[in-house]
Protein backbone atom coordinates (compact mmCIF):
# COMPACT_ATOMS: atom_id res chain seq x y z
CA MET A 1 -3.19 -47.43 -26.61
CA SER A 2 0.51 -48.03 -28.22
CA ASP A 3 2.62 -51.53 -25.67
CA SER A 4 5.21 -48.14 -24.56
CA THR A 5 2.41 -45.83 -23.32
CA ALA A 6 1.13 -48.18 -21.49
CA ALA A 7 4.44 -49.75 -19.61
CA LEU A 8 4.50 -45.65 -18.75
CA TYR A 9 1.52 -45.90 -17.50
CA ARG A 10 2.36 -49.25 -15.65
CA GLN A 11 5.21 -46.93 -14.05
CA LEU A 12 3.11 -44.29 -12.42
CA PRO A 13 3.53 -45.62 -8.32
CA ALA A 14 0.25 -46.24 -6.17
CA ILE A 15 -1.25 -43.48 -4.15
CA ASP A 16 -1.14 -46.26 -1.42
CA LYS A 17 2.11 -47.11 -1.47
CA LEU A 18 3.76 -43.69 -1.53
CA LEU A 19 1.46 -43.00 1.62
CA GLN A 20 2.83 -45.19 3.06
CA LEU A 21 6.18 -43.75 3.24
CA ASP A 22 7.43 -42.38 5.84
CA GLU A 23 8.45 -39.38 4.42
CA VAL A 24 4.98 -38.86 2.26
CA GLN A 25 3.69 -39.62 6.23
CA THR A 26 5.52 -37.06 7.87
CA LEU A 27 3.98 -34.69 5.49
CA VAL A 28 0.25 -36.25 6.29
CA ILE A 29 1.24 -35.07 10.17
CA GLU A 30 2.15 -31.33 9.15
CA SER A 31 -0.89 -30.84 6.10
CA GLY A 32 -3.55 -33.89 6.97
CA HIS A 33 -4.36 -36.55 4.76
CA HIS A 34 -6.03 -35.23 2.55
CA TRP A 35 -4.55 -32.69 1.04
CA VAL A 36 -1.65 -35.46 0.35
CA THR A 37 -3.70 -37.66 -1.39
CA GLU A 38 -5.72 -34.75 -3.44
CA GLN A 39 -1.68 -33.57 -4.62
CA LEU A 40 -0.96 -37.06 -5.29
CA ARG A 41 -3.82 -37.82 -6.98
CA ASP A 42 -3.63 -34.25 -9.19
CA MET A 43 0.15 -35.50 -9.69
CA GLN A 44 -0.94 -38.90 -11.00
CA GLN A 45 -3.34 -36.66 -13.69
CA GLN A 46 -0.53 -34.91 -14.46
CA ALA A 47 1.99 -37.57 -15.24
CA ARG A 48 -0.85 -39.22 -17.17
CA GLU A 49 -0.87 -35.82 -19.47
CA PHE A 50 2.59 -35.76 -19.56
CA ILE A 51 3.02 -39.27 -21.21
CA GLN A 52 -0.52 -39.17 -23.76
CA GLN A 53 1.28 -36.15 -24.99
CA TYR A 54 5.45 -36.23 -25.35
CA GLU A 55 5.40 -40.22 -24.62
CA GLN A 56 7.87 -39.73 -22.05
CA LEU A 57 8.10 -40.02 -17.50
CA PRO A 58 7.54 -36.57 -16.06
CA ALA A 59 11.73 -35.14 -14.82
CA TRP A 60 9.86 -35.78 -11.28
CA HIS A 61 9.07 -38.87 -12.32
CA ALA A 62 12.02 -40.42 -10.75
CA ASP A 63 11.71 -39.15 -7.18
CA TRP A 64 7.63 -37.97 -5.78
CA VAL A 65 8.36 -37.39 -2.36
CA THR A 66 10.49 -34.51 -3.66
CA GLU A 67 7.94 -33.00 -6.02
CA LEU A 68 5.11 -33.33 -3.33
CA THR A 69 7.75 -31.95 -0.80
CA LYS A 70 7.60 -28.57 -3.30
CA ARG A 71 4.22 -28.67 -3.02
CA HIS A 72 4.11 -28.47 0.09
CA ASN A 73 6.97 -25.99 0.74
CA ARG A 74 5.15 -23.70 -1.66
CA LEU A 75 1.58 -23.80 0.29
CA GLN A 76 3.35 -23.13 3.65
CA GLU A 77 5.13 -19.72 1.99
CA SER A 78 2.74 -17.57 2.03
CA ALA A 79 1.58 -14.77 -0.58
CA ILE A 80 1.91 -11.25 1.22
CA LYS A 81 5.72 -11.17 2.35
CA PRO A 82 7.82 -9.23 3.89
CA VAL A 83 10.60 -7.23 1.57
CA PHE A 84 13.20 -5.19 1.51
CA ASN A 85 11.95 -1.68 0.53
CA LEU A 86 15.46 -0.44 -1.82
CA THR A 87 13.49 1.38 -4.49
CA GLY A 88 13.84 4.43 -3.48
CA THR A 89 10.16 5.29 -3.15
CA VAL A 90 9.20 5.21 0.68
CA LEU A 91 5.48 4.91 -0.36
CA HIS A 92 5.66 2.66 -2.29
CA THR A 93 1.92 1.53 -3.52
CA ASN A 94 2.90 -1.48 -4.46
CA LEU A 95 4.09 -3.07 -1.75
CA GLY A 96 2.23 -1.74 0.86
CA ARG A 97 2.55 2.13 1.30
CA ALA A 98 2.64 3.25 4.87
CA VAL A 99 4.54 0.08 7.53
CA MET A 100 3.71 0.19 11.19
CA ALA A 101 4.56 1.32 14.09
CA GLN A 102 5.08 -1.24 16.27
CA SER A 103 2.39 0.40 19.03
CA ALA A 104 -0.16 -0.42 15.70
CA VAL A 105 1.30 -3.48 15.57
CA GLU A 106 0.89 -4.82 18.97
CA ALA A 107 -2.47 -3.10 18.99
CA VAL A 108 -3.52 -5.32 16.05
CA ASN A 109 -2.32 -9.33 17.70
CA LYS A 110 -4.88 -7.81 20.72
CA VAL A 111 -7.49 -7.20 18.42
CA MET A 112 -6.93 -10.13 16.26
CA SER A 113 -6.81 -12.18 19.57
CA SER A 114 -9.30 -11.79 22.08
CA PRO A 115 -13.00 -10.55 21.57
CA VAL A 116 -12.83 -6.34 21.47
CA THR A 117 -15.10 -3.40 22.79
CA LEU A 118 -16.22 -2.90 18.45
CA GLU A 119 -19.47 -1.63 19.24
CA TYR A 120 -20.06 -2.26 22.49
CA SER A 121 -19.92 0.71 25.44
CA LEU A 122 -18.33 -0.63 28.89
CA ASP A 123 -20.41 3.08 30.19
CA GLY A 124 -24.03 1.72 29.49
CA ALA A 125 -23.65 -2.00 28.46
CA THR A 126 -25.34 -0.82 25.78
CA ARG A 127 -24.09 -1.09 21.50
CA GLY A 128 -22.14 1.60 20.70
CA HIS A 129 -20.23 3.07 17.38
CA ARG A 130 -16.73 1.80 16.19
CA ASP A 131 -15.80 5.33 14.98
CA ARG A 132 -16.34 7.00 18.04
CA ALA A 133 -13.03 6.54 19.81
CA LEU A 134 -10.48 6.87 16.97
CA ALA A 135 -13.14 10.19 16.11
CA ASP A 136 -12.58 11.94 19.33
CA LEU A 137 -9.35 11.64 18.80
CA PHE A 138 -9.11 12.96 15.39
CA CYS A 139 -11.07 16.03 16.62
CA GLN A 140 -8.36 16.42 19.34
CA LEU A 141 -5.89 16.50 16.65
CA THR A 142 -7.24 18.49 13.79
CA GLY A 143 -9.91 20.59 15.16
CA ALA A 144 -12.49 18.94 13.16
CA GLU A 145 -15.90 18.45 15.26
CA ASP A 146 -16.10 15.10 13.90
CA ALA A 147 -15.04 12.26 12.20
CA CYS A 148 -16.14 9.34 10.10
CA ILE A 149 -13.47 5.74 9.08
CA VAL A 150 -14.35 4.08 6.05
CA ASN A 151 -11.76 1.37 4.31
CA ASN A 152 -9.66 4.47 2.03
CA ASN A 153 -9.77 8.11 0.85
CA ALA A 154 -11.09 6.45 -2.50
CA ALA A 155 -14.91 5.42 0.15
CA ALA A 156 -14.21 7.75 1.85
CA VAL A 157 -14.69 10.40 -1.52
CA LEU A 158 -17.43 8.08 -2.36
CA LEU A 159 -19.97 8.44 0.53
CA LEU A 160 -18.83 11.70 0.88
CA LEU A 161 -20.57 12.92 -2.37
CA ALA A 162 -23.31 10.43 -2.28
CA THR A 163 -24.31 11.89 1.01
CA VAL A 164 -23.73 15.70 0.20
CA ALA A 165 -24.49 15.72 -3.28
CA GLN A 166 -26.15 12.82 -5.08
CA GLY A 167 -28.55 13.21 -7.59
CA LYS A 168 -27.53 17.40 -7.92
CA GLN A 169 -24.06 19.16 -8.99
CA VAL A 170 -20.60 19.40 -7.15
CA ILE A 171 -18.22 21.68 -9.07
CA VAL A 172 -14.64 21.20 -8.92
CA SER A 173 -11.69 22.95 -11.05
CA ARG A 174 -11.23 21.44 -14.16
CA GLY A 175 -7.26 20.90 -12.93
CA GLU A 176 -7.93 19.32 -9.97
CA LEU A 177 -10.14 16.26 -11.88
CA VAL A 178 -7.69 13.75 -11.11
CA GLU A 179 -6.42 10.15 -11.98
CA ILE A 180 -4.35 8.50 -9.48
CA GLY A 181 -2.56 4.59 -9.82
CA GLY A 182 -5.39 1.90 -10.37
CA ALA A 183 -7.07 4.43 -13.05
CA PHE A 184 -9.67 6.14 -10.00
CA ARG A 185 -10.42 9.10 -11.83
CA VAL A 186 -12.36 11.83 -9.52
CA PRO A 187 -15.63 12.31 -12.18
CA ASP A 188 -15.79 8.48 -12.30
CA VAL A 189 -16.40 8.42 -8.62
CA MET A 190 -19.05 11.15 -9.19
CA ALA A 191 -21.12 9.17 -11.91
CA GLN A 192 -21.26 6.15 -9.29
CA ALA A 193 -22.40 8.76 -5.96
CA GLY A 194 -25.27 9.66 -8.52
CA CYS A 195 -24.18 13.30 -8.74
CA GLN A 196 -23.75 15.76 -11.69
CA LEU A 197 -19.87 17.17 -12.46
CA VAL A 198 -20.04 20.79 -12.99
CA GLU A 199 -16.05 21.77 -14.43
CA VAL A 200 -14.92 24.81 -14.33
CA GLY A 201 -12.15 26.75 -15.42
CA THR A 202 -9.13 25.50 -17.17
CA THR A 203 -6.48 23.08 -16.89
CA ASN A 204 -3.98 25.94 -15.10
CA ARG A 205 -5.65 29.12 -13.90
CA THR A 206 -9.61 28.35 -11.90
CA HIS A 207 -10.70 31.70 -10.21
CA LEU A 208 -13.20 31.97 -7.17
CA ARG A 209 -15.63 34.73 -10.10
CA ASP A 210 -15.30 30.53 -12.00
CA TYR A 211 -17.43 28.95 -8.86
CA VAL A 212 -19.65 31.92 -8.22
CA ASN A 213 -20.80 31.65 -12.52
CA ALA A 214 -21.08 28.01 -11.87
CA ILE A 215 -23.76 28.10 -8.47
CA ASN A 216 -27.19 27.95 -10.25
CA GLU A 217 -30.32 26.01 -8.27
CA HIS A 218 -28.94 22.22 -8.41
CA THR A 219 -25.46 22.68 -6.95
CA ALA A 220 -25.20 20.78 -3.59
CA LEU A 221 -21.67 21.02 -3.67
CA LEU A 222 -18.32 23.43 -3.81
CA MET A 223 -15.75 21.48 -4.19
CA LYS A 224 -11.62 20.75 -4.44
CA VAL A 225 -9.31 18.46 -5.36
CA HIS A 226 -5.69 18.38 -4.08
CA THR A 227 -3.36 17.39 -7.01
CA SER A 228 -0.75 15.22 -4.59
CA ASN A 229 0.15 12.73 -7.99
CA TYR A 230 1.37 15.83 -10.28
CA SER A 231 2.33 19.64 -10.72
CA ILE A 232 1.30 22.34 -12.61
CA GLU A 233 3.49 25.13 -12.98
CA GLY A 234 4.21 28.22 -14.15
CA PHE A 235 1.23 30.49 -15.13
CA THR A 236 -1.28 29.15 -12.75
CA ALA A 237 -3.70 29.92 -9.92
CA GLU A 238 -6.34 28.70 -8.08
CA VAL A 239 -8.50 29.21 -5.49
CA GLU A 240 -7.70 28.50 -1.66
CA GLY A 241 -9.54 26.81 0.85
CA ALA A 242 -10.57 30.13 2.77
CA GLU A 243 -11.79 31.40 -0.79
CA LEU A 244 -13.48 28.58 -1.05
CA ALA A 245 -15.06 28.34 2.49
CA GLU A 246 -16.55 31.78 2.57
CA LEU A 247 -18.00 31.23 -0.61
CA GLY A 248 -20.10 28.50 0.66
CA LYS A 249 -20.91 30.69 3.97
CA GLN A 250 -22.04 32.71 1.15
CA TYR A 251 -24.99 31.12 -1.30
CA GLN A 252 -25.01 28.47 2.02
CA LEU A 253 -23.50 25.73 0.13
CA PRO A 254 -21.14 23.16 1.50
CA THR A 255 -17.84 22.84 0.87
CA ALA A 256 -14.82 19.34 0.91
CA ILE A 257 -11.18 19.55 -0.07
CA ASP A 258 -10.22 16.05 -1.16
CA LEU A 259 -7.26 15.81 0.47
CA GLY A 260 -6.12 12.68 0.06
CA SER A 261 -2.61 12.24 1.71
CA GLY A 262 -3.08 14.62 3.43
CA SER A 263 -0.53 14.99 6.71
CA MET A 264 -1.28 15.62 10.02
CA ILE A 265 1.83 17.86 10.66
CA ASP A 266 3.80 20.32 9.60
CA MET A 267 6.19 18.96 7.51
CA THR A 268 8.47 21.66 7.15
CA ALA A 269 9.37 21.38 10.72
CA TYR A 270 11.67 18.19 10.02
CA GLY A 271 13.46 19.70 6.98
CA LEU A 272 10.70 18.09 5.22
CA PRO A 273 8.60 19.98 1.77
CA ALA A 274 5.64 21.83 2.93
CA GLU A 275 2.47 19.90 2.28
CA PRO A 276 -0.93 20.91 2.95
CA MET A 277 -2.95 19.39 6.13
CA PRO A 278 -6.51 18.99 7.39
CA GLN A 279 -6.52 20.93 10.26
CA THR A 280 -5.30 24.07 7.74
CA TYR A 281 -9.08 23.65 5.57
CA LEU A 282 -10.76 23.14 8.89
CA SER A 283 -9.80 26.32 10.46
CA GLN A 284 -10.80 28.14 7.40
CA GLY A 285 -14.19 26.85 7.38
CA ILE A 286 -14.35 24.44 4.91
CA ASP A 287 -16.81 22.22 6.25
CA LEU A 288 -15.91 18.63 5.19
CA VAL A 289 -11.84 17.17 4.35
CA SER A 290 -10.95 13.78 3.14
CA ILE A 291 -7.34 11.95 3.97
CA SER A 292 -6.23 8.68 4.00
CA GLY A 293 -4.40 6.58 6.60
CA ASP A 294 -1.36 4.76 4.61
CA LYS A 295 0.32 7.62 2.95
CA LEU A 296 2.32 10.71 5.39
CA LEU A 297 -0.25 9.53 8.01
CA GLY A 298 1.92 6.25 7.96
CA GLY A 299 -1.03 4.93 9.56
CA PRO A 300 -3.15 2.16 7.94
CA GLN A 301 -4.73 1.28 4.44
CA ALA A 302 -8.19 4.27 5.68
CA GLY A 303 -10.32 6.94 4.58
CA ILE A 304 -11.21 9.68 7.25
CA ILE A 305 -13.58 12.71 6.54
CA LEU A 306 -13.16 15.61 8.79
CA GLY A 307 -15.29 17.87 9.59
CA LYS A 308 -18.77 19.65 10.77
CA LYS A 309 -20.82 17.49 12.81
CA LYS A 310 -24.26 17.77 11.13
CA TRP A 311 -22.32 16.33 7.76
CA ILE A 312 -20.65 13.68 9.79
CA GLU A 313 -23.66 12.61 11.11
CA ALA A 314 -25.34 12.40 7.70
CA ILE A 315 -22.59 10.31 6.25
CA GLN A 316 -22.72 8.06 8.85
CA LYS A 317 -26.21 7.06 8.30
CA HIS A 318 -25.76 6.35 4.72
CA PRO A 319 -26.42 3.17 3.13
CA LEU A 320 -22.80 3.27 1.65
CA LYS A 321 -21.19 3.37 5.22
CA ARG A 322 -22.00 -0.36 6.27
CA ALA A 323 -20.48 -1.53 3.16
CA LEU A 324 -17.15 0.68 3.34
CA ARG A 325 -16.97 0.96 6.42
CA ALA A 326 -13.44 -0.40 8.41
CA ASP A 327 -12.26 -3.16 9.92
CA LYS A 328 -11.33 -3.86 13.80
CA MET A 329 -7.82 -4.39 13.07
CA THR A 330 -7.75 -0.93 10.68
CA LEU A 331 -8.85 0.80 13.62
CA ALA A 332 -7.21 -0.59 16.28
CA ALA A 333 -3.89 0.02 14.02
CA LEU A 334 -4.70 3.81 13.26
CA GLU A 335 -5.89 4.43 17.07
CA ALA A 336 -2.26 3.49 17.63
CA THR A 337 -1.39 6.11 15.14
CA LEU A 338 -3.06 8.81 16.33
CA LYS A 339 -1.96 7.95 19.52
CA LEU A 340 1.93 8.89 18.46
CA TYR A 341 0.85 11.80 17.28
CA CYS A 342 -0.60 13.36 20.42
CA THR A 343 3.44 13.00 21.71
CA PRO A 344 5.00 14.77 19.05
CA GLU A 345 8.11 13.85 20.21
CA LYS A 346 8.02 10.14 19.36
CA LEU A 347 7.18 11.02 15.68
CA VAL A 348 10.19 10.18 14.09
CA THR A 349 11.60 7.43 16.15
CA GLU A 350 8.09 5.45 16.40
CA LEU A 351 6.55 6.65 13.24
CA PRO A 352 8.56 4.64 10.39
CA THR A 353 7.42 6.72 7.90
CA LEU A 354 8.62 9.88 9.66
CA ARG A 355 11.60 8.41 9.96
CA TRP A 356 12.81 7.36 6.39
CA LEU A 357 11.58 10.96 5.77
CA THR A 358 13.52 12.48 8.30
CA ARG A 359 16.18 10.40 7.80
CA SER A 360 19.83 12.09 6.63
CA ALA A 361 21.95 12.24 3.12
CA ASP A 362 25.04 11.13 5.91
CA GLU A 363 23.31 8.71 7.61
CA ILE A 364 22.24 7.03 4.94
CA LYS A 365 26.12 7.04 3.71
CA ALA A 366 27.32 5.98 6.96
CA ARG A 367 24.96 2.48 5.90
CA ALA A 368 26.25 2.19 2.57
CA GLN A 369 29.88 2.24 3.85
CA ARG A 370 29.27 0.07 6.19
CA LEU A 371 27.75 -2.56 3.71
CA ILE A 372 30.05 -2.29 0.79
CA VAL A 373 32.51 -4.26 1.79
CA PRO A 374 30.89 -7.63 2.15
CA LEU A 375 29.29 -6.70 -1.12
CA GLN A 376 32.54 -6.08 -3.26
CA ALA A 377 33.53 -8.91 -2.00
CA PHE A 378 30.49 -11.45 -2.56
CA TYR A 379 30.00 -10.00 -6.33
CA GLY A 380 33.65 -7.91 -6.70
CA ASP A 381 34.09 -10.93 -10.17
CA LYS A 382 30.56 -10.26 -11.82
CA PHE A 383 29.71 -6.79 -10.86
CA VAL A 384 31.12 -3.40 -10.57
CA VAL A 385 29.68 -2.15 -6.70
CA GLU A 386 30.02 0.79 -5.36
CA ILE A 387 27.91 3.70 -3.40
CA GLU A 388 26.36 7.01 -4.79
CA PRO A 389 24.29 9.31 -4.38
CA CYS A 390 20.91 9.79 -5.45
CA LEU A 391 17.75 11.15 -5.32
CA SER A 392 14.53 8.91 -3.44
CA GLN A 393 10.89 9.79 -3.46
CA ILE A 394 8.05 10.69 -1.06
CA GLY A 395 5.64 8.61 -3.50
CA SER A 396 2.00 7.32 -3.23
CA GLY A 397 1.01 10.84 -4.81
CA SER A 398 3.04 12.53 -1.74
CA LEU A 399 4.89 15.83 -3.53
CA PRO A 400 5.78 15.20 -6.25
CA VAL A 401 8.03 17.14 -7.51
CA ASP A 402 10.11 17.62 -4.68
CA ARG A 403 13.00 15.07 -4.21
CA LEU A 404 15.12 13.61 -1.00
CA PRO A 405 18.53 12.96 -1.44
CA SER A 406 20.14 9.30 -0.30
CA TYR A 407 22.41 7.06 -1.19
CA ALA A 408 22.25 3.61 -3.10
CA VAL A 409 24.21 0.55 -3.59
CA THR A 410 24.78 0.03 -7.65
CA PHE A 411 25.43 -2.97 -9.54
CA ALA A 412 27.37 -2.21 -11.97
CA PRO A 413 27.62 -5.49 -14.76
CA PHE A 414 31.46 -5.99 -16.18
CA ASP A 415 29.95 -7.30 -19.71
CA GLY A 416 27.33 -4.92 -19.45
CA ARG A 417 24.27 -6.62 -20.32
CA GLY A 418 20.61 -5.69 -19.14
CA ASN A 419 20.11 -9.31 -18.89
CA THR A 420 22.70 -10.05 -16.41
CA LEU A 421 21.07 -7.52 -14.09
CA ALA A 422 18.51 -9.32 -14.63
CA LEU A 423 18.92 -12.62 -12.97
CA LEU A 424 20.60 -11.17 -10.32
CA MET A 425 17.22 -9.25 -10.16
CA ALA A 426 15.06 -12.58 -10.25
CA ARG A 427 17.59 -14.00 -7.69
CA TRP A 428 17.13 -11.98 -5.05
CA ARG A 429 13.03 -11.85 -5.93
CA HIS A 430 13.07 -14.97 -4.77
CA SER A 431 15.36 -15.11 -1.79
CA THR A 432 13.12 -16.03 1.27
CA GLN A 433 12.72 -11.87 1.90
CA PRO A 434 12.86 -10.52 -1.37
CA VAL A 435 14.30 -7.26 -2.31
CA ILE A 436 13.23 -4.90 -3.96
CA GLY A 437 15.85 -2.66 -6.00
CA ARG A 438 15.66 -0.60 -9.52
CA LEU A 439 16.96 -0.62 -12.57
CA LYS A 440 18.47 2.60 -14.08
CA GLU A 441 21.24 3.94 -16.67
CA GLY A 442 22.31 0.41 -17.25
CA LYS A 443 22.39 -0.44 -13.09
CA LEU A 444 20.80 -2.02 -10.48
CA TRP A 445 20.24 0.13 -7.21
CA LEU A 446 19.65 -0.33 -3.65
CA ASP A 447 18.84 2.58 -2.01
CA LEU A 448 19.05 2.24 2.04
CA ARG A 449 16.91 5.45 2.58
CA CYS A 450 13.96 2.70 3.98
CA LEU A 451 16.84 -0.15 5.14
CA ASP A 452 16.40 -0.93 9.20
CA ASP A 453 18.00 -4.04 9.21
CA GLU A 454 21.64 -4.36 7.71
CA HIS A 455 22.47 -7.63 9.22
CA ALA A 456 18.59 -8.80 7.81
CA LEU A 457 19.87 -7.38 4.25
CA LEU A 458 23.09 -9.20 4.26
CA GLN A 459 22.24 -12.70 5.29
CA VAL A 460 19.77 -12.14 2.18
CA LEU A 461 22.23 -10.48 -0.61
CA LEU A 462 25.58 -13.03 0.73
CA SER A 463 23.22 -16.35 0.62
């Protein structure tokens, strides 16, 4: 070791002396002696390695307390942060999909802070079933005979297939073998459930006779999958739910539909594009329908299987159910969300997903007009800040073709450089509440469809 290196090592302060500083003692009170000591040891080790590699002290050596405080602040920050979703995608998978209604938030707070009757029957003082209360609500709202709740729709499909068709064949239209985000593929789920996939028809046209010709003694299930994240147009044909249900009855085979994003309401009644509903297929005689909780339903992440009682009872008894079941917080949020559907007149105002989907372009434009003046004053020296019409999308594989008229505040740099926009986006992403927009046509677009708190947004953007 050279003399200069040894001299640098000697400049590193002792941990005991650092711990005596008032500022460090404040951090000890907040985060504990063990954590602070471990951080100081880590900083010492990093400093030694820096000296060894560069023969100089690290830049933060001049102020160990500031560096330690930065580490402390990072510890206090949550890895999952609230953001302003100004992407124009209402159900944004990467941003957590549906935002909960206030009643759902309150319900989760209650079950987190107290013991609850999750699997306890007050009537008989015996063990109850965690799905029962929600199953009754789903039956009331959809006409299903029974329901099963698991942690997401992929789990619902896996559990359904493993129960009904393990070791046997499942017939599905070739045009419905979907892949959704995260490389979730229907054929792969079938393989994991121990089923043999039988593809029928072609990519664009499948007829009832294709199902009929594929039925044999090994067939266990006739299935449809809603193509919620893409659309095939032109020369097309598909087997309707009523046709599939009738065929299942004829051959004494169960039928199922993976509806995925399935809405619980008639979307057209709210001026939105039509989306298939589980109650429609159940009324047609389909035995089992699976839907997601955190898409158009507007609730927490969950998978719901609705259908005939005999099949739901078999699904509930499958060993996988325990591995895939929903927890008390999910069930509490889902129950509160479903109760809003019992009073439909409250949905538009109290369910954020539906409120944002039905927000008119005129209302969004008025919001943009209130924001534009302070934003132009603050950013006008570097950017052209304007109000422009745009199109929002529903997202999360729901109604992939349809768009909703909206308005955005756009930022175009005077220098025309993409790096200027990238720096602005990075700055907003690292705000106290990150602002997430989208880049398009050389501009940064802040679609205001999902914005409720204008004042809070301005506080971030003008800070």
